[in-house]
Amino acid sequence: MTSPPQPSSLLNSTTKELSGHTIHGAATLPASYITRSPAAVESEPVVKEEIPTVDISLLRNGDLHQRSSIISEIGRACREWGCFTVVNHGISEKLQREMVEAFGGFFNLTEEEKAVYKMKNIFDPICHGTSTNLMGTHVRFWRDFLRVTVYPVLYYPTKPIHFRRVSEDYALQTKEIINELLRAISESLGLEESFIEESLDLASGSQILNGNFYPPCPQAELVMGLPPHSDPAIFSLLIQNNTTCNGLQVLHNDKWVIIDLIKPSFLFLLGDHIEIISNGRYKSVVHRVMVSSESTRISVGISILPPTDVVLAPAPRLLESSGSPNEPRRLTVKEFLALKYQNKGMNSAMDLINM
Ligand SMILES: O=C(O)CCC(=O)C(=O)O
Ligand SMILES: [Fe+2]
């Protein structure tokens, strides 16, 4: 049996290593992981509530009336929640399971094998990282991640062996749903259906897979998998493994709503880019991740990103009626990301644009 590592080496460990070292032994984590006080845990409003559900088969196969009523439902969900459950999307539960298992297989490789993909730059097309907070503080979170660009070039870890085939199929099949949702969201804002696609030059953009790994944690109540944040993205579609831990929570009307992510549905999470295009009519959803002392949670998100030099700005048609006294700033995707990190993710996307 190996002896428990010293505190300094714990700080260089991945979350997975730390979980292995602590869960069966000493249950004390390095102080930088403790981000919640018992009093805060007690007093936070956490509730179970049903979030909107959208049947997207009706975008494809419904008659005109059904299609327009689904577009209104998508609009309402984006306005009131910034998230919804996507059902009847046509992707098999088998492919979803294989995708989650492929990420699980990667996270369970040895630390040496995973280190090949260690993040050097946040724009690396494939990168693995752990616990750190990109917002720049000395706080750490209970999560390992692997981010992989799957389009226009398919990157993949060489192990597990089936990662390549599964991620290629998954990227191809989800792309259709992503495109349908992009068109529906544009229409729901009263814009041409191709507006978002064209204004963000998505034909030159990329498609990204994000795998998150949250192993059991001995002090689960006091740590966070991910702190409250909105995604600097257009939107993501999320799935998770079969776990007893419903770790994801979204902020709605000042309460944290626990998300029960049941396969084969996807969870749609609206990101900052659409908040900006919609001139704040739609809000990117603030969400956070809690962890469990017993089970491992794996989540996989897929999203598309515009080229980093594309300008993020409200759609001109939505600007006229906004009533805002100032012209919003025109920031490129790259500048927006830098500003978001500079402000430690504390401001909404529209606040950053209007600053
Ligand atoms: O693990 C989750 O459910 C959410 C992950 C997440 O919020 C992210 O990767 O930005
Ligand atoms: Fe997120």
mmCIF file of C-alpha atoms and ligand atoms in Angstrom:
data_model
loop_
_atom_site.group_PDB
_atom_site.id
_atom_site.type_symbol
_atom_site.label_atom_id
_atom_site.label_comp_id
_atom_site.label_asym_id
_atom_site.label_seq_id
_atom_site.Cartn_x
_atom_site.Cartn_y
_atom_site.Cartn_z
ATOM 1 C CA MET A 1 0.000 0.000 0.000
ATOM 2 C CA THR A 2 1.323 3.465 -0.851
ATOM 3 C CA SER A 3 1.730 6.006 1.911
ATOM 4 C CA PRO A 4 -0.451 9.133 1.769
ATOM 5 C CA PRO A 5 1.197 11.890 -0.288
ATOM 6 C CA GLN A 6 2.475 15.069 1.321
ATOM 7 C CA PRO A 7 0.387 18.247 0.990
ATOM 8 C CA SER A 8 2.674 19.845 -1.615
ATOM 9 C CA SER A 9 2.455 16.826 -3.919
ATOM 10 C CA LEU A 10 -1.320 16.763 -3.441
ATOM 11 C CA LEU A 11 -1.489 20.115 -5.151
ATOM 12 C CA ASN A 12 0.120 18.657 -8.244
ATOM 13 C CA SER A 13 -2.283 15.738 -8.363
ATOM 14 C CA THR A 14 -5.225 15.394 -10.694
ATOM 15 C CA THR A 15 -8.626 15.223 -9.039
ATOM 16 C CA LYS A 16 -8.713 11.527 -9.881
ATOM 17 C CA GLU A 17 -5.428 10.854 -8.065
ATOM 18 C CA LEU A 18 -6.532 12.898 -5.105
ATOM 19 C CA SER A 19 -9.784 10.990 -4.917
ATOM 20 C CA GLY A 20 -7.874 7.680 -4.908
ATOM 21 C CA HIS A 21 -5.563 8.879 -2.156
ATOM 22 C CA THR A 22 -8.151 10.376 0.125
ATOM 23 C CA ILE A 23 -11.403 8.544 -0.266
ATOM 24 C CA HIS A 24 -10.292 5.427 1.613
ATOM 25 C CA GLY A 25 -7.831 7.125 3.911
ATOM 26 C CA ALA A 26 -7.375 10.527 5.456
ATOM 27 C CA ALA A 27 -10.382 12.619 4.559
ATOM 28 C CA THR A 28 -8.734 16.005 4.588
ATOM 29 C CA LEU A 29 -8.146 17.856 1.356
ATOM 30 C CA PRO A 30 -5.714 20.710 0.694
ATOM 31 C CA ALA A 31 -7.372 23.909 1.929
ATOM 32 C CA SER A 32 -7.594 25.384 -1.596
ATOM 33 C CA TYR A 33 -10.363 22.882 -2.405
ATOM 34 C CA ILE A 34 -12.610 23.985 0.456
ATOM 35 C CA THR A 35 -14.768 26.622 -1.202
ATOM 36 C CA ARG A 36 -18.020 26.353 0.749
ATOM 37 C CA SER A 37 -18.741 26.823 4.432
ATOM 38 C CA PRO A 38 -21.152 24.501 6.274
ATOM 39 C CA ALA A 39 -23.342 27.561 6.990
ATOM 40 C CA ALA A 40 -23.561 28.425 3.270
ATOM 41 C CA VAL A 41 -24.425 24.825 2.452
ATOM 42 C CA GLU A 42 -27.289 24.985 5.002
ATOM 43 C CA SER A 43 -28.702 28.292 3.877
ATOM 44 C CA GLU A 44 -28.535 27.957 0.071
ATOM 45 C CA PRO A 45 -31.888 27.542 -1.649
ATOM 46 C CA VAL A 46 -31.591 24.275 -3.629
ATOM 47 C CA VAL A 47 -34.816 22.942 -5.121
ATOM 48 C CA LYS A 48 -36.192 20.308 -7.468
ATOM 49 C CA GLU A 49 -38.241 21.855 -10.224
ATOM 50 C CA GLU A 50 -39.222 20.772 -13.688
ATOM 51 C CA ILE A 51 -37.404 22.579 -16.480
ATOM 52 C CA PRO A 52 -38.973 23.080 -19.947
ATOM 53 C CA THR A 53 -38.919 20.149 -22.389
ATOM 54 C CA VAL A 54 -38.682 20.611 -26.153
ATOM 55 C CA ASP A 55 -39.639 17.902 -28.660
ATOM 56 C CA ILE A 56 -37.332 18.762 -31.543
ATOM 57 C CA SER A 57 -38.668 16.068 -33.890
ATOM 58 C CA LEU A 58 -41.427 18.611 -34.567
ATOM 59 C CA LEU A 59 -38.885 21.043 -36.004
ATOM 60 C CA ARG A 60 -38.117 18.419 -38.632
ATOM 61 C CA ASN A 61 -41.367 16.571 -39.128
ATOM 62 C CA GLY A 62 -44.107 18.775 -37.742
ATOM 63 C CA ASP A 63 -46.551 20.757 -39.862
ATOM 64 C CA LEU A 64 -46.168 24.548 -40.064
ATOM 65 C CA HIS A 65 -48.290 25.125 -37.002
ATOM 66 C CA GLN A 66 -46.383 22.561 -34.877
ATOM 67 C CA ARG A 67 -43.051 23.947 -36.021
ATOM 68 C CA SER A 68 -43.966 27.487 -35.125
ATOM 69 C CA SER A 69 -45.291 26.459 -31.730
ATOM 70 C CA ILE A 70 -42.017 24.584 -30.966
ATOM 71 C CA ILE A 71 -40.051 27.679 -31.994
ATOM 72 C CA SER A 72 -42.114 29.754 -29.545
ATOM 73 C CA GLU A 73 -41.492 27.159 -26.821
ATOM 74 C CA ILE A 74 -37.742 27.316 -27.490
ATOM 75 C CA GLY A 75 -37.920 31.124 -27.305
ATOM 76 C CA ARG A 76 -39.799 31.018 -24.011
ATOM 77 C CA ALA A 77 -37.356 28.479 -22.515
ATOM 78 C CA CYS A 78 -34.365 30.608 -23.603
ATOM 79 C CA ARG A 79 -35.964 33.723 -22.098
ATOM 80 C CA GLU A 80 -37.191 32.259 -18.849
ATOM 81 C CA TRP A 81 -34.613 29.559 -18.122
ATOM 82 C CA GLY A 82 -31.657 29.580 -20.514
ATOM 83 C CA CYS A 83 -31.904 25.803 -20.511
ATOM 84 C CA PHE A 84 -34.266 23.013 -21.493
ATOM 85 C CA THR A 85 -34.440 19.276 -21.984
ATOM 86 C CA VAL A 86 -34.276 18.138 -25.612
ATOM 87 C CA VAL A 87 -36.304 15.007 -26.404
ATOM 88 C CA ASN A 88 -37.030 13.018 -29.588
ATOM 89 C CA HIS A 89 -33.749 14.114 -31.132
ATOM 90 C CA GLY A 90 -33.035 10.887 -32.983
ATOM 91 C CA ILE A 91 -29.637 10.042 -31.452
ATOM 92 C CA SER A 92 -29.501 6.565 -29.987
ATOM 93 C CA GLU A 93 -29.012 5.983 -26.299
ATOM 94 C CA LYS A 94 -26.311 3.484 -27.295
ATOM 95 C CA LEU A 95 -24.213 6.192 -28.988
ATOM 96 C CA GLN A 96 -24.693 8.525 -26.023
ATOM 97 C CA ARG A 97 -23.589 5.763 -23.643
ATOM 98 C CA GLU A 98 -20.575 4.916 -25.812
ATOM 99 C CA MET A 99 -19.540 8.571 -25.840
ATOM 100 C CA VAL A 100 -19.666 8.851 -22.044
ATOM 101 C CA GLU A 101 -17.826 5.512 -21.720
ATOM 102 C CA ALA A 102 -15.119 6.650 -24.137
ATOM 103 C CA PHE A 103 -14.431 9.666 -21.900
ATOM 104 C CA GLY A 104 -14.618 7.395 -18.823
ATOM 105 C CA GLY A 105 -12.016 5.137 -20.472
ATOM 106 C CA PHE A 106 -9.733 8.124 -21.015
ATOM 107 C CA PHE A 107 -10.034 9.424 -17.441
ATOM 108 C CA ASN A 108 -9.227 5.943 -16.140
ATOM 109 C CA LEU A 109 -5.918 5.747 -18.043
ATOM 110 C CA THR A 110 -2.746 6.123 -16.005
ATOM 111 C CA GLU A 111 -1.615 9.646 -15.162
ATOM 112 C CA GLU A 112 1.394 9.141 -17.471
ATOM 113 C CA GLU A 113 -0.824 8.215 -20.401
ATOM 114 C CA LYS A 114 -3.097 11.217 -19.846
ATOM 115 C CA ALA A 115 -0.172 13.615 -19.321
ATOM 116 C CA VAL A 116 0.550 13.542 -23.080
ATOM 117 C CA TYR A 117 -2.549 15.713 -23.530
ATOM 118 C CA LYS A 118 -1.861 18.071 -20.644
ATOM 119 C CA MET A 119 -3.138 21.588 -21.331
ATOM 120 C CA LYS A 120 -0.508 24.148 -22.320
ATOM 121 C CA ASN A 121 -2.817 26.758 -23.829
ATOM 122 C CA ILE A 122 -6.599 27.118 -23.578
ATOM 123 C CA PHE A 123 -6.839 27.019 -27.380
ATOM 124 C CA ASP A 124 -5.088 23.620 -27.682
ATOM 125 C CA PRO A 125 -7.220 21.431 -29.980
ATOM 126 C CA ILE A 126 -7.005 18.581 -27.490
ATOM 127 C CA CYS A 127 -6.248 19.123 -23.829
ATOM 128 C CA HIS A 128 -6.571 17.480 -20.459
ATOM 129 C CA GLY A 129 -6.488 19.385 -17.211
ATOM 130 C CA THR A 130 -7.485 19.303 -13.613
ATOM 131 C CA SER A 131 -9.046 21.248 -10.792
ATOM 132 C CA THR A 132 -7.559 24.599 -11.599
ATOM 133 C CA ASN A 133 -9.595 27.705 -11.923
ATOM 134 C CA LEU A 134 -9.046 29.513 -15.210
ATOM 135 C CA MET A 135 -10.489 32.612 -13.583
ATOM 136 C CA GLY A 136 -7.104 32.926 -11.921
ATOM 137 C CA THR A 137 -7.652 32.566 -8.184
ATOM 138 C CA HIS A 138 -5.919 30.064 -5.922
ATOM 139 C CA VAL A 139 -9.101 28.117 -5.483
ATOM 140 C CA ARG A 140 -9.368 24.607 -6.896
ATOM 141 C CA PHE A 141 -12.314 22.593 -8.077
ATOM 142 C CA TRP A 142 -13.013 18.866 -7.946
ATOM 143 C CA ARG A 143 -12.935 18.122 -11.648
ATOM 144 C CA ASP A 144 -10.681 16.701 -14.349
ATOM 145 C CA PHE A 145 -11.506 17.497 -17.953
ATOM 146 C CA LEU A 146 -10.645 16.537 -21.502
ATOM 147 C CA ARG A 147 -11.535 18.945 -24.279
ATOM 148 C CA VAL A 148 -11.302 17.740 -27.867
ATOM 149 C CA THR A 149 -11.849 19.578 -31.145
ATOM 150 C CA VAL A 150 -13.782 17.266 -33.447
ATOM 151 C CA TYR A 151 -14.381 19.554 -36.437
ATOM 152 C CA PRO A 152 -12.992 20.745 -38.888
ATOM 153 C CA VAL A 153 -10.196 18.350 -37.875
ATOM 154 C CA LEU A 154 -10.960 15.336 -35.732
ATOM 155 C CA TYR A 155 -8.579 15.183 -32.766
ATOM 156 C CA TYR A 156 -8.771 12.242 -30.379
ATOM 157 C CA PRO A 157 -6.732 10.566 -27.680
ATOM 158 C CA THR A 158 -5.247 7.308 -28.969
ATOM 159 C CA LYS A 159 -6.713 5.478 -25.963
ATOM 160 C CA PRO A 160 -9.308 4.194 -25.445
ATOM 161 C CA ILE A 161 -9.173 2.775 -28.917
ATOM 162 C CA HIS A 162 -12.857 3.345 -29.760
ATOM 163 C CA PHE A 163 -12.729 7.072 -28.815
ATOM 164 C CA ARG A 164 -12.052 8.041 -32.426
ATOM 165 C CA ARG A 165 -14.977 6.162 -34.000
ATOM 166 C CA VAL A 166 -17.455 7.125 -31.313
ATOM 167 C CA SER A 167 -16.536 10.816 -31.228
ATOM 168 C CA GLU A 168 -16.677 11.047 -35.025
ATOM 169 C CA ASP A 169 -20.194 9.522 -35.126
ATOM 170 C CA TYR A 170 -21.318 11.579 -32.175
ATOM 171 C CA ALA A 171 -20.030 14.849 -33.642
ATOM 172 C CA LEU A 172 -21.665 14.147 -37.001
ATOM 173 C CA GLN A 173 -25.038 13.223 -35.552
ATOM 174 C CA THR A 174 -25.215 16.032 -32.989
ATOM 175 C CA LYS A 175 -24.245 18.598 -35.643
ATOM 176 C CA GLU A 176 -27.658 18.148 -37.260
ATOM 177 C CA ILE A 177 -29.452 18.864 -34.000
ATOM 178 C CA ILE A 178 -27.193 21.825 -33.314
ATOM 179 C CA ASN A 179 -28.014 23.303 -36.732
ATOM 180 C CA GLU A 180 -31.743 22.796 -36.220
ATOM 181 C CA LEU A 181 -31.577 24.509 -32.848
ATOM 182 C CA LEU A 182 -29.520 27.401 -34.246
ATOM 183 C CA ARG A 183 -32.129 28.047 -36.918
ATOM 184 C CA ALA A 184 -34.996 27.756 -34.443
ATOM 185 C CA ILE A 185 -33.330 30.159 -31.988
ATOM 186 C CA SER A 186 -32.720 32.712 -34.766
ATOM 187 C CA GLU A 187 -36.371 32.474 -35.800
ATOM 188 C CA SER A 188 -37.579 32.708 -32.215
ATOM 189 C CA LEU A 189 -35.792 36.073 -32.015
ATOM 190 C CA GLY A 190 -37.569 37.273 -35.163
ATOM 191 C CA LEU A 191 -34.357 36.972 -37.226
ATOM 192 C CA GLU A 192 -33.678 35.160 -40.501
ATOM 193 C CA GLU A 193 -33.193 31.458 -39.732
ATOM 194 C CA SER A 194 -29.570 31.602 -40.896
ATOM 195 C CA PHE A 195 -28.777 34.766 -38.911
ATOM 196 C CA ILE A 196 -26.725 33.234 -36.058
ATOM 197 C CA GLU A 197 -24.943 30.815 -38.375
ATOM 198 C CA GLU A 198 -23.933 33.610 -40.750
ATOM 199 C CA SER A 199 -23.192 36.425 -38.316
ATOM 200 C CA LEU A 200 -20.886 34.152 -36.296
ATOM 201 C CA ASP A 201 -19.359 32.673 -39.467
ATOM 202 C CA LEU A 202 -19.994 29.186 -38.178
ATOM 203 C CA ALA A 203 -18.998 27.680 -41.519
ATOM 204 C CA SER A 204 -15.421 28.551 -40.455
ATOM 205 C CA GLY A 205 -15.960 27.622 -36.802
ATOM 206 C CA SER A 206 -15.235 24.451 -34.873
ATOM 207 C CA GLN A 207 -17.048 21.754 -32.952
ATOM 208 C CA ILE A 208 -15.810 20.814 -29.494
ATOM 209 C CA LEU A 209 -16.401 17.907 -27.118
ATOM 210 C CA ASN A 210 -15.957 18.577 -23.398
ATOM 211 C CA GLY A 211 -15.684 15.647 -21.017
ATOM 212 C CA ASN A 212 -15.815 16.303 -17.263
ATOM 213 C CA PHE A 213 -14.870 13.795 -14.583
ATOM 214 C CA TYR A 214 -15.925 14.245 -10.949
ATOM 215 C CA PRO A 215 -14.706 11.321 -8.809
ATOM 216 C CA PRO A 216 -15.968 10.649 -5.250
ATOM 217 C CA CYS A 217 -14.821 13.289 -2.777
ATOM 218 C CA PRO A 218 -14.356 12.790 0.974
ATOM 219 C CA GLN A 219 -15.497 16.354 1.719
ATOM 220 C CA ALA A 220 -18.128 16.564 -0.995
ATOM 221 C CA GLU A 221 -20.300 19.120 0.835
ATOM 222 C CA LEU A 222 -17.501 21.648 1.083
ATOM 223 C CA VAL A 223 -16.042 21.513 -2.427
ATOM 224 C CA MET A 224 -17.414 22.288 -5.862
ATOM 225 C CA GLY A 225 -16.934 20.457 -9.140
ATOM 226 C CA LEU A 226 -17.385 23.745 -10.962
ATOM 227 C CA PRO A 227 -18.250 27.150 -9.489
ATOM 228 C CA PRO A 228 -21.229 29.211 -10.702
ATOM 229 C CA HIS A 229 -20.547 30.296 -14.286
ATOM 230 C CA SER A 230 -22.120 30.765 -17.685
ATOM 231 C CA ASP A 231 -20.470 29.216 -20.715
ATOM 232 C CA PRO A 232 -18.538 31.493 -23.116
ATOM 233 C CA ALA A 233 -20.158 29.619 -25.999
ATOM 234 C CA ILE A 234 -23.196 29.594 -28.274
ATOM 235 C CA PHE A 235 -24.855 26.705 -26.439
ATOM 236 C CA SER A 236 -23.996 23.178 -25.355
ATOM 237 C CA LEU A 237 -25.840 19.874 -25.342
ATOM 238 C CA LEU A 238 -25.006 17.830 -22.273
ATOM 239 C CA ILE A 239 -25.330 14.192 -21.240
ATOM 240 C CA GLN A 240 -24.051 12.315 -18.180
ATOM 241 C CA ASN A 241 -23.271 8.774 -17.046
ATOM 242 C CA ASN A 242 -25.649 6.617 -15.017
ATOM 243 C CA THR A 243 -24.937 7.991 -11.600
ATOM 244 C CA THR A 244 -26.780 8.577 -8.380
ATOM 245 C CA CYS A 245 -25.227 12.055 -8.288
ATOM 246 C CA ASN A 246 -27.316 14.769 -9.948
ATOM 247 C CA GLY A 247 -24.503 17.230 -9.571
ATOM 248 C CA LEU A 248 -25.524 19.887 -12.065
ATOM 249 C CA GLN A 249 -27.613 22.814 -10.803
ATOM 250 C CA VAL A 250 -28.918 25.830 -12.734
ATOM 251 C CA LEU A 251 -29.737 29.193 -11.224
ATOM 252 C CA HIS A 252 -33.386 30.137 -11.768
ATOM 253 C CA ASN A 253 -35.235 32.899 -9.891
ATOM 254 C CA ASP A 254 -32.437 33.021 -7.294
ATOM 255 C CA LYS A 255 -32.723 29.319 -6.533
ATOM 256 C CA TRP A 256 -30.436 26.473 -7.524
ATOM 257 C CA VAL A 257 -32.471 23.905 -9.442
ATOM 258 C CA ILE A 258 -31.133 20.333 -9.440
ATOM 259 C CA ILE A 259 -30.968 18.906 -12.965
ATOM 260 C CA ASP A 260 -31.954 15.288 -13.404
ATOM 261 C CA LEU A 261 -30.216 14.507 -16.698
ATOM 262 C CA ILE A 262 -32.004 11.403 -17.902
ATOM 263 C CA LYS A 263 -30.813 9.627 -21.048
ATOM 264 C CA PRO A 264 -31.682 9.723 -23.884
ATOM 265 C CA SER A 265 -32.509 13.404 -23.496
ATOM 266 C CA PHE A 266 -29.946 16.178 -23.865
ATOM 267 C CA LEU A 267 -29.734 19.207 -21.640
ATOM 268 C CA PHE A 268 -29.493 22.418 -23.654
ATOM 269 C CA LEU A 269 -27.479 25.157 -21.898
ATOM 270 C CA LEU A 270 -27.595 28.631 -23.458
ATOM 271 C CA GLY A 271 -24.227 30.400 -23.631
ATOM 272 C CA ASP A 272 -22.962 33.984 -23.638
ATOM 273 C CA HIS A 273 -22.787 34.400 -27.425
ATOM 274 C CA ILE A 274 -26.553 34.112 -27.802
ATOM 275 C CA GLU A 275 -27.152 36.386 -24.825
ATOM 276 C CA ILE A 276 -25.163 39.013 -26.757
ATOM 277 C CA ILE A 277 -26.766 38.411 -30.177
ATOM 278 C CA SER A 278 -30.205 38.585 -28.558
ATOM 279 C CA ASN A 279 -29.207 41.866 -26.875
ATOM 280 C CA GLY A 280 -29.978 40.361 -23.484
ATOM 281 C CA ARG A 281 -33.453 39.035 -24.353
ATOM 282 C CA TYR A 282 -32.123 35.544 -23.697
ATOM 283 C CA LYS A 283 -29.830 34.959 -20.714
ATOM 284 C CA SER A 284 -26.922 32.551 -20.690
ATOM 285 C CA VAL A 285 -27.728 30.189 -17.858
ATOM 286 C CA VAL A 286 -25.623 30.311 -14.693
ATOM 287 C CA HIS A 287 -24.845 26.783 -13.530
ATOM 288 C CA ARG A 288 -22.558 24.976 -11.091
ATOM 289 C CA VAL A 289 -21.580 21.399 -10.315
ATOM 290 C CA MET A 290 -21.721 19.662 -6.938
ATOM 291 C CA VAL A 291 -19.922 16.377 -6.303
ATOM 292 C CA SER A 292 -20.670 13.214 -4.400
ATOM 293 C CA SER A 293 -18.833 11.309 -1.702
ATOM 294 C CA GLU A 294 -19.889 8.003 -3.254
ATOM 295 C CA SER A 295 -20.218 8.035 -7.002
ATOM 296 C CA THR A 296 -18.232 9.243 -9.960
ATOM 297 C CA ARG A 297 -20.039 11.598 -12.274
ATOM 298 C CA ILE A 298 -19.001 12.009 -15.920
ATOM 299 C CA SER A 299 -20.623 14.606 -18.146
ATOM 300 C CA VAL A 300 -20.068 15.232 -21.840
ATOM 301 C CA GLY A 301 -20.983 18.476 -23.534
ATOM 302 C CA ILE A 302 -20.875 19.185 -27.242
ATOM 303 C CA SER A 303 -20.828 22.692 -28.636
ATOM 304 C CA ILE A 304 -19.810 24.733 -31.625
ATOM 305 C CA LEU A 305 -17.565 27.750 -31.495
ATOM 306 C CA PRO A 306 -17.193 30.647 -33.917
ATOM 307 C CA PRO A 307 -13.704 31.603 -35.189
ATOM 308 C CA THR A 308 -11.931 33.637 -32.482
ATOM 309 C CA ASP A 309 -11.727 36.787 -34.639
ATOM 310 C CA VAL A 310 -15.490 37.007 -35.217
ATOM 311 C CA VAL A 311 -17.165 40.051 -33.642
ATOM 312 C CA LEU A 312 -19.811 39.400 -30.983
ATOM 313 C CA ALA A 313 -22.523 42.034 -31.107
ATOM 314 C CA PRO A 314 -26.284 42.287 -30.733
ATOM 315 C CA ALA A 315 -28.263 41.678 -33.928
ATOM 316 C CA PRO A 316 -28.932 45.156 -35.415
ATOM 317 C CA ARG A 317 -32.650 44.440 -35.583
ATOM 318 C CA LEU A 318 -32.764 43.743 -31.837
ATOM 319 C CA LEU A 319 -30.704 46.802 -30.983
ATOM 320 C CA GLU A 320 -33.252 49.418 -32.035
ATOM 321 C CA SER A 321 -35.789 48.499 -29.429
ATOM 322 C CA SER A 322 -33.369 47.812 -26.569
ATOM 323 C CA GLY A 323 -33.646 51.263 -24.983
ATOM 324 C CA SER A 324 -30.022 51.055 -23.810
ATOM 325 C CA PRO A 325 -28.363 54.509 -23.726
ATOM 326 C CA ASN A 326 -24.922 53.314 -24.891
ATOM 327 C CA GLU A 327 -23.830 51.574 -28.051
ATOM 328 C CA PRO A 328 -22.694 48.097 -26.958
ATOM 329 C CA ARG A 329 -19.017 47.367 -27.518
ATOM 330 C CA ARG A 330 -18.003 45.243 -30.453
ATOM 331 C CA LEU A 331 -15.633 42.593 -29.107
ATOM 332 C CA THR A 332 -14.133 39.646 -30.918
ATOM 333 C CA VAL A 333 -14.712 36.202 -29.435
ATOM 334 C CA LYS A 334 -11.099 36.228 -28.236
ATOM 335 C CA GLU A 335 -11.405 39.688 -26.628
ATOM 336 C CA PHE A 336 -14.671 38.693 -24.978
ATOM 337 C CA LEU A 337 -13.067 35.581 -23.478
ATOM 338 C CA ALA A 338 -10.129 37.592 -22.132
ATOM 339 C CA LEU A 339 -12.497 40.140 -20.587
ATOM 340 C CA LYS A 340 -14.616 37.393 -19.043
ATOM 341 C CA TYR A 341 -11.571 35.820 -17.371
ATOM 342 C CA GLN A 342 -10.274 39.234 -16.304
ATOM 343 C CA ASN A 343 -13.579 39.822 -14.538
ATOM 344 C CA LYS A 344 -13.367 36.332 -13.034
ATOM 345 C CA GLY A 345 -16.618 35.306 -14.704
ATOM 346 C CA MET A 346 -18.633 37.456 -12.277
ATOM 347 C CA ASN A 347 -20.430 39.646 -14.852
ATOM 348 C CA SER A 348 -23.139 38.622 -17.284
ATOM 349 C CA ALA A 349 -22.242 38.668 -20.970
ATOM 350 C CA MET A 350 -24.310 41.818 -21.599
ATOM 351 C CA ASP A 351 -22.669 43.586 -18.648
ATOM 352 C CA LEU A 352 -19.288 42.864 -20.199
ATOM 353 C CA ILE A 353 -20.382 44.137 -23.610
ATOM 354 C CA ASN A 354 -21.915 47.287 -22.091
ATOM 355 C CA MET A 355 -19.045 48.001 -19.686
HETATM 356 O O1 LIG B 1 -20.642 18.677 -15.641
HETATM 357 C C1 LIG B 1 -21.599 19.341 -15.956
HETATM 358 O O2 LIG B 1 -22.759 18.926 -15.852
HETATM 359 C C2 LIG B 1 -21.440 20.739 -16.496
HETATM 360 C C3 LIG B 1 -20.078 21.059 -17.032
HETATM 361 C C4 LIG B 1 -19.925 22.511 -17.353
HETATM 362 O O3 LIG B 1 -20.624 23.342 -16.871
HETATM 363 C C5 LIG B 1 -18.888 22.963 -18.301
HETATM 364 O O4 LIG B 1 -18.095 22.129 -18.785
HETATM 365 O O5 LIG B 1 -18.857 24.165 -18.601
HETATM 366 FE FE FE B 2 -20.566 25.148 -17.993
#
